[in-house]
Every structure is written in structure tokens, then in C-alpha cells.
Amino acid sequence: MTGRRDFLSQPAPENYVAGLGRGATGFTTRSDLGPAREGPSEDQIKEALAKRAAQLGFSDAVAGKKKDQAAEEDDNDERFQDPDNEVGLFAGGIYDKDDDEADRIYREIDEKMDKRRRARREAREQAEREEYERKNPKISQQFADLKRGLESISEDEWAALPEVGDLTGRNKRARQARHQRFYVVPDSVLAAANSAGELGTTIADDGAPPAGAPKHSTDGTVTDFAKIGQARDKVLQVRLDQASQNGTSTTSGSATSVDPKGYLTSLAKSQLPESAAQVGDINRVRELLESVIKTNPNNGPGWIAAARLEELAGKIVAARNVIARGCDHCPKSEDVWLENIRLNDQRNARIIAASAIKKNDRSVRLWVEAMKLEDDARSKKRVIRHALDHIPESEALWKEAVNLEEDPDDAKLLLAKATELIPLSVDLWLALARLETPENAQKVLNKARKHCPTSHEIWIAAARLQEQLGQGEKVNVMKRAAQVLVKESAMPKREEWITEAEKCEVEGAIITCGAIIRETLGYGLDEDDDRKETWLEDARGSMNRGMYETARAIYAYALRVFPTSKTVWLAAADLERNYGKREDLWQVLEKAVNAVPHSEVLWMMLAKEKWQAGEVDNARRVLARAFQQNPNNEDIWLAAVKLEAENDQTEQARGLLKQARQEAPTDRVWMKSVAFERQLNNLDEALDLVQQALNLFPAYPKLWMMKGQIYEDLGKKPQAREAYATGVKAVPGSVPLWLLYARLEESTGLLPKARSVLDRARLAVPKSPELWCESVRLELRAGDTKQAESLMERARRDVPKTKQGLLWAEKIWHLTEPKQRKPRAVEAVKEAENDPVLLSAVARIFWGERRLDKAQSWFERALVRNSDLGDSWAWYYKFLIEHGTPEKRDEVVKKCVGVEPRHGEVWQRIAKDPRNARKGVEEILKMVAAEVH
């Protein structure tokens, strides 16, 4: 048997009409219609009349009938043309679920088609809208540039603007003339004004006013100032007497006095405490807590909350009564007892603690609190020993007992007993080991390892003990510790081991620190993981926390795994340079050049450190070894040349450069050769070398720049112009070359030629902020401010917003009124917030406003953003010269020397001057600081 119903027992389908399929229709009986039959309808009457008229020959009626039928058919046709109009053919249909599903499907199809076309339609509409707005701009857009120009209008110019409809200003002048008319003032007014501020100093006995006083009024009233003063004194005396009656009475009862201190104290007591505002309506909270207590009297937190509410309201007695009731209802709740002890004084608290311990003799917290209530050490020891009799397995009680002992031997006895009773307590074992002699401590730690094989703290203590005994290098405790902990599945994570190593470093256990890192740093990392980056990040984190020995150990382990990694060697060398000794740095670099002999950076670092230490011969030997490992390397050649040049070995340096041009003929070697001859003021030799270099490297822009500069030094401006012109044709993408060309033309007084050069430069190197800024400066130097502003607007439209820092700085300081600089700076920071040039400009604004802390923070932001920009260092140093301490200036100079900045508009101009070639970073910094303005 199946669960399916019989056909005749199933319900009829929805919208089912019996007999409709075979053509049967329903019928109506007389009982359905009622007692009377309904008369003919209006349509039946019209049809009957029309038929009768046709039989009688009235064709007009027939024609009218046909016209009505045609009109009705036309009306039906128009109605049927609308698919949503259901009053026609389907007016009598029934709207079922199938129709609803069909409408839903058609609606989804329409939405999908609309979504497919929406993107193209919206794009087309947007383009049409933009085209319409471009052809029909708003009036506000048409006058936007003029509105922006209103910022430069002064207050006097604004006040001089004529009123609307008064373009001549004639009526305005007439109004001003009316307001500026003068009239003669009567003598009576002057006399009254002269005596208005005078006060009489004498009073006649009869109440008459003194001489010179104004006359009395006609009603005869007289103002007696003496009587007014006496009345005021009487009123004040009455008020003081009233206040004294409410004060504290004296012992005799005959007089009262007001105590100012007591009065103020009573005022302070009458005020609600500050924390009362946190509760709000105390009465409402009290009712709520009373309901909680009545509903569940065994709820300890409810009693505590009620007591603290009363304490908050300043009713300490009520609070004690509430918590006492709570102790009666919740005798096993140590929190309630502790609250009761806290709310009472020491004498009552001892009694309460004794009652609490009687009912909760296994509560460690109550025993400790009872111990703290005692005054002398002997009583505290007695309480804690009673507690240990009841709870001998409590680690906290044993620790309190040990802390109370002053004699180390008694403390050792207690710890020995504690470790017997609680053998799994790591802290107790470690405390006992610290109190024992080194030999006994070793035995204690061996016992501790047997009882707590999963504790890494015991293994670290054992390693530190070996270090203390002088066996730290010989006995590798941490290696065995790692093996045992891995076997016991109790190995901590790498981060936890690093934390333990840093703790050892803080406590002076350097060997143990290194052993921990060496044996555990690689745990949990596979070869597929980026181990080198992970370890470098760990070392940086330790350095940030000041744990340099831990970082040194991490680098040492990383170099064991990656002995040929130049990145790790450089990081280790930086650590030693900044936080280590010079000998340690030399040792690291020696290992580095032996491990990575083909890295010229490491060789040059080692040679530089030797040279800076004054060991010139050793530096030469290092470079000689570098030549053997890296023949024909231009960096090593140039380092050798610099070493000889700095030590005044001119001929040797020249010979090395000549040899380098033969064996390593690169464009940089040729450029350094030319620069060397310029520094020696051998301009003819330099010119010959630069010509030879250009024959070999015509696309190297620095050679063209040096050629033009040599001609300028020789005073040959036409030849310099020719060199720059040829250079920009050979290397049209060099911005510094275009700038030198334009400045040469400007220096000769050919401003139109300079503008032409800059226009060509902007076409060759579009979107260059340096070229646009130079164009603006050219117009400012020529005195054409309007043209400079126009160029600045064009520059802001052409250069991307992220590169507009230089333009904004120029606009703020040279094209904006002082009052408008700060709003301009806010707008600039929104568009190019991370540009160091802009950050320095904003710092200078705060400097001008004497907001020194703000200025210093912005200067530091600029240096963090780009520490290679020498101009930022110079501005910061100049600021510190005026408003900084000597220590801060020395710190900035030290950091700048360490960074060795190489870029910056003023920095490069001064640093690359041949006359400053032998000067250090500190001297260049001071020269640039004096130059910037």
C-alpha cells in the first residue's frame, strides 16, 4: 500500500470549474433568482428597438446602430493594443499562480536586459551631460577664476568699491559729508560733562552738597552718603550675626563664631562625591539592588553591589550593615567576606577575618588577607603557618611564607618542604635553586627536571647556572632542552623563545641568550618558508626594543643558514656600526668579504671603516684584495681613487683614473675623471677629457652638463650655450640639463630666450614639476607676477597631484599673501600630503607663527618621508639653531652624517661645487642651512 490518495479523494485543482472542459455551463434555478425575474437589460432594449426600426424602414436607426458598433469595435481595437489593459478581451479572466509566475519571469527578463544596457546607457548619458555642461557652463563656473582672484584684494580696496547703482560714487561722498558735519556745542553741555565724573569728598553737617556739586532736584530730596554707608554696615553686621548663630557655639554659650575652615569643610561634605554622578539616581539603584537581594539572598555579588552603593552614597555604616547581612546569607562566599574586611577598620577586620576563616578554612585569599591585617612579622608568620596547616598544597601560601623569612637558611628549609609537597611548582623549584650554592643548585634543578619535564624555565635556569660556573660554552644545555621539549610535545613557539632570550640579556646572561637563539630560532620554520625575511624581522624587532645581543645572535644564526646572503651581512654590519664596537664591525666585515667576495659593497664598507679609523695602509690593502676578487669593477676603482685623493695623493689618484679608463671604460669613470680635474682647477685638461668622453658616450647627460659648466667657469658663455644646446638635442629627457641651459640664457639677460628654452623643455619632458617651477621663478625674478600665477595654474593642471609638492611650496611662499598661506597649506596637504618639500614648507609656516613644537614635528615628518633630501635637513638644522638645544642640534648633525643625503635643490648645487669637493657632510649641512631662505 502506498500513501497516495484515491483520485476521487484528492482536492480539486485551483480555479477548477466542473464541466468546463466539455462545454457545459452552469445554470440558474428559480430558487437562486428569488421570487421575481429580472427585467431586460438596456442593451437588449436597444437591440429590440433597432430591429423594430429596421422592419419599419427607418434606415437612419440602422445606420446609427452600425456606426455605434463600428465605434465600439474601434474602441475595442485601441483597447486591445495595450497589453497591460485587461478590461477588454481578458477582463473576465482569473489571475492565478501561473499568471503571476509568467509576470515574474517577464519582469526578470526586462530587468536583466536593462542591466545589460545600463552601463552603456549611463556612459552615453554622462558623456552627453558633460558635453552639454561644457557648451553651456554655469555662470559660477565662468567667473571661478575671477572669484579666486578676490583673495588678493585688500580691505581698503574692498571698502572703495562703489555701491550697486552708484557707479560714480557721488551720492556716497555726499552721505559721508553729511555724517562728518560739525555743530557748535552749548556751554551748559560742556559744564555738565566736566562735572559728571566728579565725586564729593566732604559732607556738610546739614546735608548740603559740597561746593561744585550739582544742584538738587526741584522736589527737595537730598542724598546722604554717610547714612547710606552706616545702613550698609548695619545690614552686613546683621547678616554676620545670623551666620554666627548657625555656626559652632563656644563653651560658654554666650557667643558664637564662624569657623572659615569648618565652614568650607562642611560645604565640601555637603557636596556629592564625583563618582556619584556615575550612579545617577541612587535611590532607584538602591531599590533595584534590594529587589535582587530579596529575590536571591544567596547571591554574593548582589550584596557586594548593595554595600558599594551605600559606600558611594557616603553611608559607610549602612554599607557595613548590608555586607554583614550578606556574610550571614552567604557564609561560603570569600568575595563577600573580603568586601566586609575592606569596609571595616583594622580591629574589626581581624574579627571578621577570623569568622570568615572558621567558615572557609580552605580559602587562600582569606588567609592571605588575614596575614596582611597583622602588624608585626611574627604575627604574620603565625597566621601563614596556620594557613599551611590547613592548606599545605597551596603554592601562594608557601610563597608568602618564604617572603616573610629574613634568614636565607630558613627560606631554604621552607622551600625544600614546599617542593616535597608541591613537586610540580616550577617557581618554587627555581626559587630554591637560586638560594642554594651552585653545586646544590645543579642537584635541585636535576630533581626539578624529573618532576617537571615540560618546563622550559627549568632548562633555561640550568643553562644560566652553567654560564655562572663558567661552563656555558662547553656544556650545551639548550640543545638537550630542545630535544627533550620536542619529545614531550612541550616546545614553545619561536616568539616565546625570543622573549626568554631577551630576559636573559636584561639579566646579563649573554651566553644563555645566544644559546637559546641558536638552538630554537629555526623551530617551526620549513625551507619553503621565507626564513630569511622572518629572521631579519625578528632581529629588527629586538633592536627596536633595545635588545642588541639578541639581535646579534639572530643575525649570527641567520648567517649560519645563509652564509652568502649579502642582505644579512649588511644588516649585521649596520647593527655593529650603530650599536657595537669598531673591532666587532671590522670582524663582521672581514667575515662578510670572505663569505661574499664578489660583493663590492662589502669591500668598500670595510675599506671605508679602515680609512675613517686612520688606517690608510690597511684600507689600501683591502682595496687591493677587492681588485683581485672583482677585476675591472668601477666602484672599487673609484673607491681607490677617492682614498688617494682624500689623502692628497693627487698623482696616484690621477694614475688610477687613467688606468681605470683603460680597463673599465664606463661613463661614470670618465665623469669622475673630469670631476677630479675640475676639483684641481685643471679646466683645460677637464675640457679635453669631457670631449673624449662625449665621443664615447654622447647620451650621458652629466658629461654635457660638465662641459657647459667648464665653459662657464672659463667665462666662455657662447661655447657653454652651444654645449647645452647640443646636449638637449642629444639627451632631450634630462631635466637638469634643460635647467642649466635656461639659467645660462637668463644670466646673459636674454629672458625671451630663457622662456623659449623652458617651453621646449616642457614639451620634451611633460608633467615635470621642476621645469614648471623654474618657469614660475623666471617670471617672478622678471617681476611679472601675473604671468607667474598663470603659469602656476597651468602647472597644477598639467602635473599629477602626487608630484605637486614643489609647486605648492613655491605657490605658498612666493605667490600667496601671508594671511592666506595657512589655508593654502591645508589645501596642499590634502592633495600632496606625503611630499617632503611640501612638509618642510608647512613646517616653516608654523615656524613663522611661533608654534615651535608643531614646526619641529612637521620637519621630522619630512625627514622620515625622505631622509635623502638634503634641503630638509638644512631647514631643520636652521630651525634648531634658533629654537633648539645644543644636544638636539648635535643629534641632527650626527643623523645627517649617518644618512649622507645626496639630493635637494640647494644641497646638490653646493655639494657638487668643485670648491666644496673635500668638505664633509657636516660642513655641507651648515653651508646649505646658511644658503636656504
mmCIF file with all atom_site columns, N, CA, C and O in Angstrom, residues 135-154:
data_model
loop_
_atom_site.group_PDB
_atom_site.id
_atom_site.type_symbol
_atom_site.label_atom_id
_atom_site.label_alt_id
_atom_site.label_comp_id
_atom_site.label_asym_id
_atom_site.label_entity_id
_atom_site.label_seq_id
_atom_site.pdbx_PDB_ins_code
_atom_site.Cartn_x
_atom_site.Cartn_y
_atom_site.Cartn_z
_atom_site.occupancy
_atom_site.B_iso_or_equiv
_atom_site.pdbx_formal_charge
_atom_site.auth_seq_id
_atom_site.auth_comp_id
_atom_site.auth_asym_id
_atom_site.auth_atom_id
_atom_site.pdbx_PDB_model_num
ATOM 1  N N  . LYS A 1 135 ? 29.462 73.017 -23.191 1.00 0.00 ? 135 LYS A N  1
ATOM 2  C CA . LYS A 1 135 ? 28.970 74.028 -24.126 1.00 0.00 ? 135 LYS A CA 1
ATOM 3  C C  . LYS A 1 135 ? 28.132 75.100 -23.437 1.00 0.00 ? 135 LYS A C  1
ATOM 4  O O  . LYS A 1 135 ? 28.044 76.226 -23.930 1.00 0.00 ? 135 LYS A O  1
ATOM 5  N N  . ASN A 1 136 ? 27.483 74.734 -22.309 1.00 0.00 ? 136 ASN A N  1
ATOM 6  C CA . ASN A 1 136 ? 26.628 75.680 -21.604 1.00 0.00 ? 136 ASN A CA 1
ATOM 7  C C  . ASN A 1 136 ? 27.073 75.769 -20.141 1.00 0.00 ? 136 ASN A C  1
ATOM 8  O O  . ASN A 1 136 ? 26.409 75.228 -19.238 1.00 0.00 ? 136 ASN A O  1
ATOM 9  N N  . PRO A 1 137 ? 28.227 76.336 -19.855 1.00 0.00 ? 137 PRO A N  1
ATOM 10 C CA . PRO A 1 137 ? 28.711 76.392 -18.462 1.00 0.00 ? 137 PRO A CA 1
ATOM 11 C C  . PRO A 1 137 ? 27.842 77.319 -17.612 1.00 0.00 ? 137 PRO A C  1
ATOM 12 O O  . PRO A 1 137 ? 27.202 78.237 -18.116 1.00 0.00 ? 137 PRO A O  1
ATOM 13 N N  . LYS A 1 138 ? 27.888 77.037 -16.297 1.00 0.00 ? 138 LYS A N  1
ATOM 14 C CA . LYS A 1 138 ? 27.168 77.883 -15.363 1.00 0.00 ? 138 LYS A CA 1
ATOM 15 C C  . LYS A 1 138 ? 27.912 79.205 -15.186 1.00 0.00 ? 138 LYS A C  1
ATOM 16 O O  . LYS A 1 138 ? 29.101 79.315 -15.440 1.00 0.00 ? 138 LYS A O  1
ATOM 17 N N  . ILE A 1 139 ? 27.159 80.188 -14.725 1.00 0.00 ? 139 ILE A N  1
ATOM 18 C CA . ILE A 1 139 ? 27.768 81.496 -14.518 1.00 0.00 ? 139 ILE A CA 1
ATOM 19 C C  . ILE A 1 139 ? 28.840 81.417 -13.434 1.00 0.00 ? 139 ILE A C  1
ATOM 20 O O  . ILE A 1 139 ? 29.892 82.050 -13.520 1.00 0.00 ? 139 ILE A O  1
ATOM 21 N N  . SER A 1 140 ? 28.578 80.593 -12.379 1.00 0.00 ? 140 SER A N  1
ATOM 22 C CA . SER A 1 140 ? 29.580 80.460 -11.316 1.00 0.00 ? 140 SER A CA 1
ATOM 23 C C  . SER A 1 140 ? 30.872 79.865 -11.835 1.00 0.00 ? 140 SER A C  1
ATOM 24 O O  . SER A 1 140 ? 31.967 80.225 -11.375 1.00 0.00 ? 140 SER A O  1
ATOM 25 N N  . GLN A 1 141 ? 30.783 78.949 -12.804 1.00 0.00 ? 141 GLN A N  1
ATOM 26 C CA . GLN A 1 141 ? 31.995 78.367 -13.377 1.00 0.00 ? 141 GLN A CA 1
ATOM 27 C C  . GLN A 1 141 ? 32.723 79.368 -14.262 1.00 0.00 ? 141 GLN A C  1
ATOM 28 O O  . GLN A 1 141 ? 33.955 79.374 -14.324 1.00 0.00 ? 141 GLN A O  1
ATOM 29 N N  . GLN A 1 142 ? 31.984 80.199 -14.960 1.00 0.00 ? 142 GLN A N  1
ATOM 30 C CA . GLN A 1 142 ? 32.625 81.168 -15.842 1.00 0.00 ? 142 GLN A CA 1
ATOM 31 C C  . GLN A 1 142 ? 33.437 82.202 -15.056 1.00 0.00 ? 142 GLN A C  1
ATOM 32 O O  . GLN A 1 142 ? 34.468 82.691 -15.523 1.00 0.00 ? 142 GLN A O  1
ATOM 33 N N  . PHE A 1 143 ? 32.980 82.521 -13.838 1.00 0.00 ? 143 PHE A N  1
ATOM 34 C CA . PHE A 1 143 ? 33.663 83.547 -13.048 1.00 0.00 ? 143 PHE A CA 1
ATOM 35 C C  . PHE A 1 143 ? 34.459 82.934 -11.898 1.00 0.00 ? 143 PHE A C  1
ATOM 36 O O  . PHE A 1 143 ? 34.763 83.614 -10.922 1.00 0.00 ? 143 PHE A O  1
ATOM 37 N N  . ALA A 1 144 ? 34.783 81.627 -11.982 1.00 0.00 ? 144 ALA A N  1
ATOM 38 C CA . ALA A 1 144 ? 35.514 80.980 -10.885 1.00 0.00 ? 144 ALA A CA 1
ATOM 39 C C  . ALA A 1 144 ? 36.896 81.573 -10.712 1.00 0.00 ? 144 ALA A C  1
ATOM 40 O O  . ALA A 1 144 ? 37.351 81.834 -9.593  1.00 0.00 ? 144 ALA A O  1
ATOM 41 N N  . ASP A 1 145 ? 37.605 81.812 -11.836 1.00 0.00 ? 145 ASP A N  1
ATOM 42 C CA . ASP A 1 145 ? 38.959 82.360 -11.722 1.00 0.00 ? 145 ASP A CA 1
ATOM 43 C C  . ASP A 1 145 ? 38.927 83.789 -11.175 1.00 0.00 ? 145 ASP A C  1
ATOM 44 O O  . ASP A 1 145 ? 39.808 84.219 -10.417 1.00 0.00 ? 145 ASP A O  1
ATOM 45 N N  . LEU A 1 146 ? 37.879 84.555 -11.522 1.00 0.00 ? 146 LEU A N  1
ATOM 46 C CA . LEU A 1 146 ? 37.779 85.913 -11.005 1.00 0.00 ? 146 LEU A CA 1
ATOM 47 C C  . LEU A 1 146 ? 37.466 85.919 -9.513  1.00 0.00 ? 146 LEU A C  1
ATOM 48 O O  . LEU A 1 146 ? 37.982 86.743 -8.753  1.00 0.00 ? 146 LEU A O  1
ATOM 49 N N  . LYS A 1 147 ? 36.630 84.954 -9.095  1.00 0.00 ? 147 LYS A N  1
ATOM 50 C CA . LYS A 1 147 ? 36.340 84.852 -7.660  1.00 0.00 ? 147 LYS A CA 1
ATOM 51 C C  . LYS A 1 147 ? 37.606 84.485 -6.890  1.00 0.00 ? 147 LYS A C  1
ATOM 52 O O  . LYS A 1 147 ? 37.840 84.971 -5.786  1.00 0.00 ? 147 LYS A O  1
ATOM 53 N N  . ARG A 1 148 ? 38.388 83.583 -7.449  1.00 0.00 ? 148 ARG A N  1
ATOM 54 C CA . ARG A 1 148 ? 39.625 83.189 -6.785  1.00 0.00 ? 148 ARG A CA 1
ATOM 55 C C  . ARG A 1 148 ? 40.580 84.370 -6.678  1.00 0.00 ? 148 ARG A C  1
ATOM 56 O O  . ARG A 1 148 ? 41.359 84.495 -5.740  1.00 0.00 ? 148 ARG A O  1
ATOM 57 N N  . GLY A 1 149 ? 40.524 85.260 -7.666  1.00 0.00 ? 149 GLY A N  1
ATOM 58 C CA . GLY A 1 149 ? 41.386 86.436 -7.622  1.00 0.00 ? 149 GLY A CA 1
ATOM 59 C C  . GLY A 1 149 ? 40.976 87.437 -6.560  1.00 0.00 ? 149 GLY A C  1
ATOM 60 O O  . GLY A 1 149 ? 41.755 88.343 -6.222  1.00 0.00 ? 149 GLY A O  1
ATOM 61 N N  . LEU A 1 150 ? 39.733 87.340 -6.007  1.00 0.00 ? 150 LEU A N  1
ATOM 62 C CA . LEU A 1 150 ? 39.301 88.265 -4.972  1.00 0.00 ? 150 LEU A CA 1
ATOM 63 C C  . LEU A 1 150 ? 40.076 88.097 -3.670  1.00 0.00 ? 150 LEU A C  1
ATOM 64 O O  . LEU A 1 150 ? 40.013 88.967 -2.791  1.00 0.00 ? 150 LEU A O  1
ATOM 65 N N  . GLU A 1 151 ? 40.808 86.969 -3.531  1.00 0.00 ? 151 GLU A N  1
ATOM 66 C CA . GLU A 1 151 ? 41.560 86.751 -2.307  1.00 0.00 ? 151 GLU A CA 1
ATOM 67 C C  . GLU A 1 151 ? 42.672 87.788 -2.140  1.00 0.00 ? 151 GLU A C  1
ATOM 68 O O  . GLU A 1 151 ? 43.074 88.111 -1.023  1.00 0.00 ? 151 GLU A O  1
ATOM 69 N N  . SER A 1 152 ? 43.184 88.276 -3.221  1.00 0.00 ? 152 SER A N  1
ATOM 70 C CA . SER A 1 152 ? 44.309 89.219 -3.151  1.00 0.00 ? 152 SER A CA 1
ATOM 71 C C  . SER A 1 152 ? 43.858 90.668 -2.925  1.00 0.00 ? 152 SER A C  1
ATOM 72 O O  . SER A 1 152 ? 44.698 91.558 -2.825  1.00 0.00 ? 152 SER A O  1
ATOM 73 N N  . ILE A 1 153 ? 42.548 90.921 -2.867  1.00 0.00 ? 153 ILE A N  1
ATOM 74 C CA . ILE A 1 153 ? 42.045 92.294 -2.676  1.00 0.00 ? 153 ILE A CA 1
ATOM 75 C C  . ILE A 1 153 ? 42.196 92.679 -1.213  1.00 0.00 ? 153 ILE A C  1
ATOM 76 O O  . ILE A 1 153 ? 41.829 91.920 -0.318  1.00 0.00 ? 153 ILE A O  1
ATOM 77 N N  . SER A 1 154 ? 42.738 93.819 -0.937  1.00 0.00 ? 154 SER A N  1
ATOM 78 C CA . SER A 1 154 ? 42.898 94.294 0.436   1.00 0.00 ? 154 SER A CA 1
ATOM 79 C C  . SER A 1 154 ? 41.579 94.872 0.963   1.00 0.00 ? 154 SER A C  1
ATOM 80 O O  . SER A 1 154 ? 40.612 95.070 0.214   1.00 0.00 ? 154 SER A O  1
#
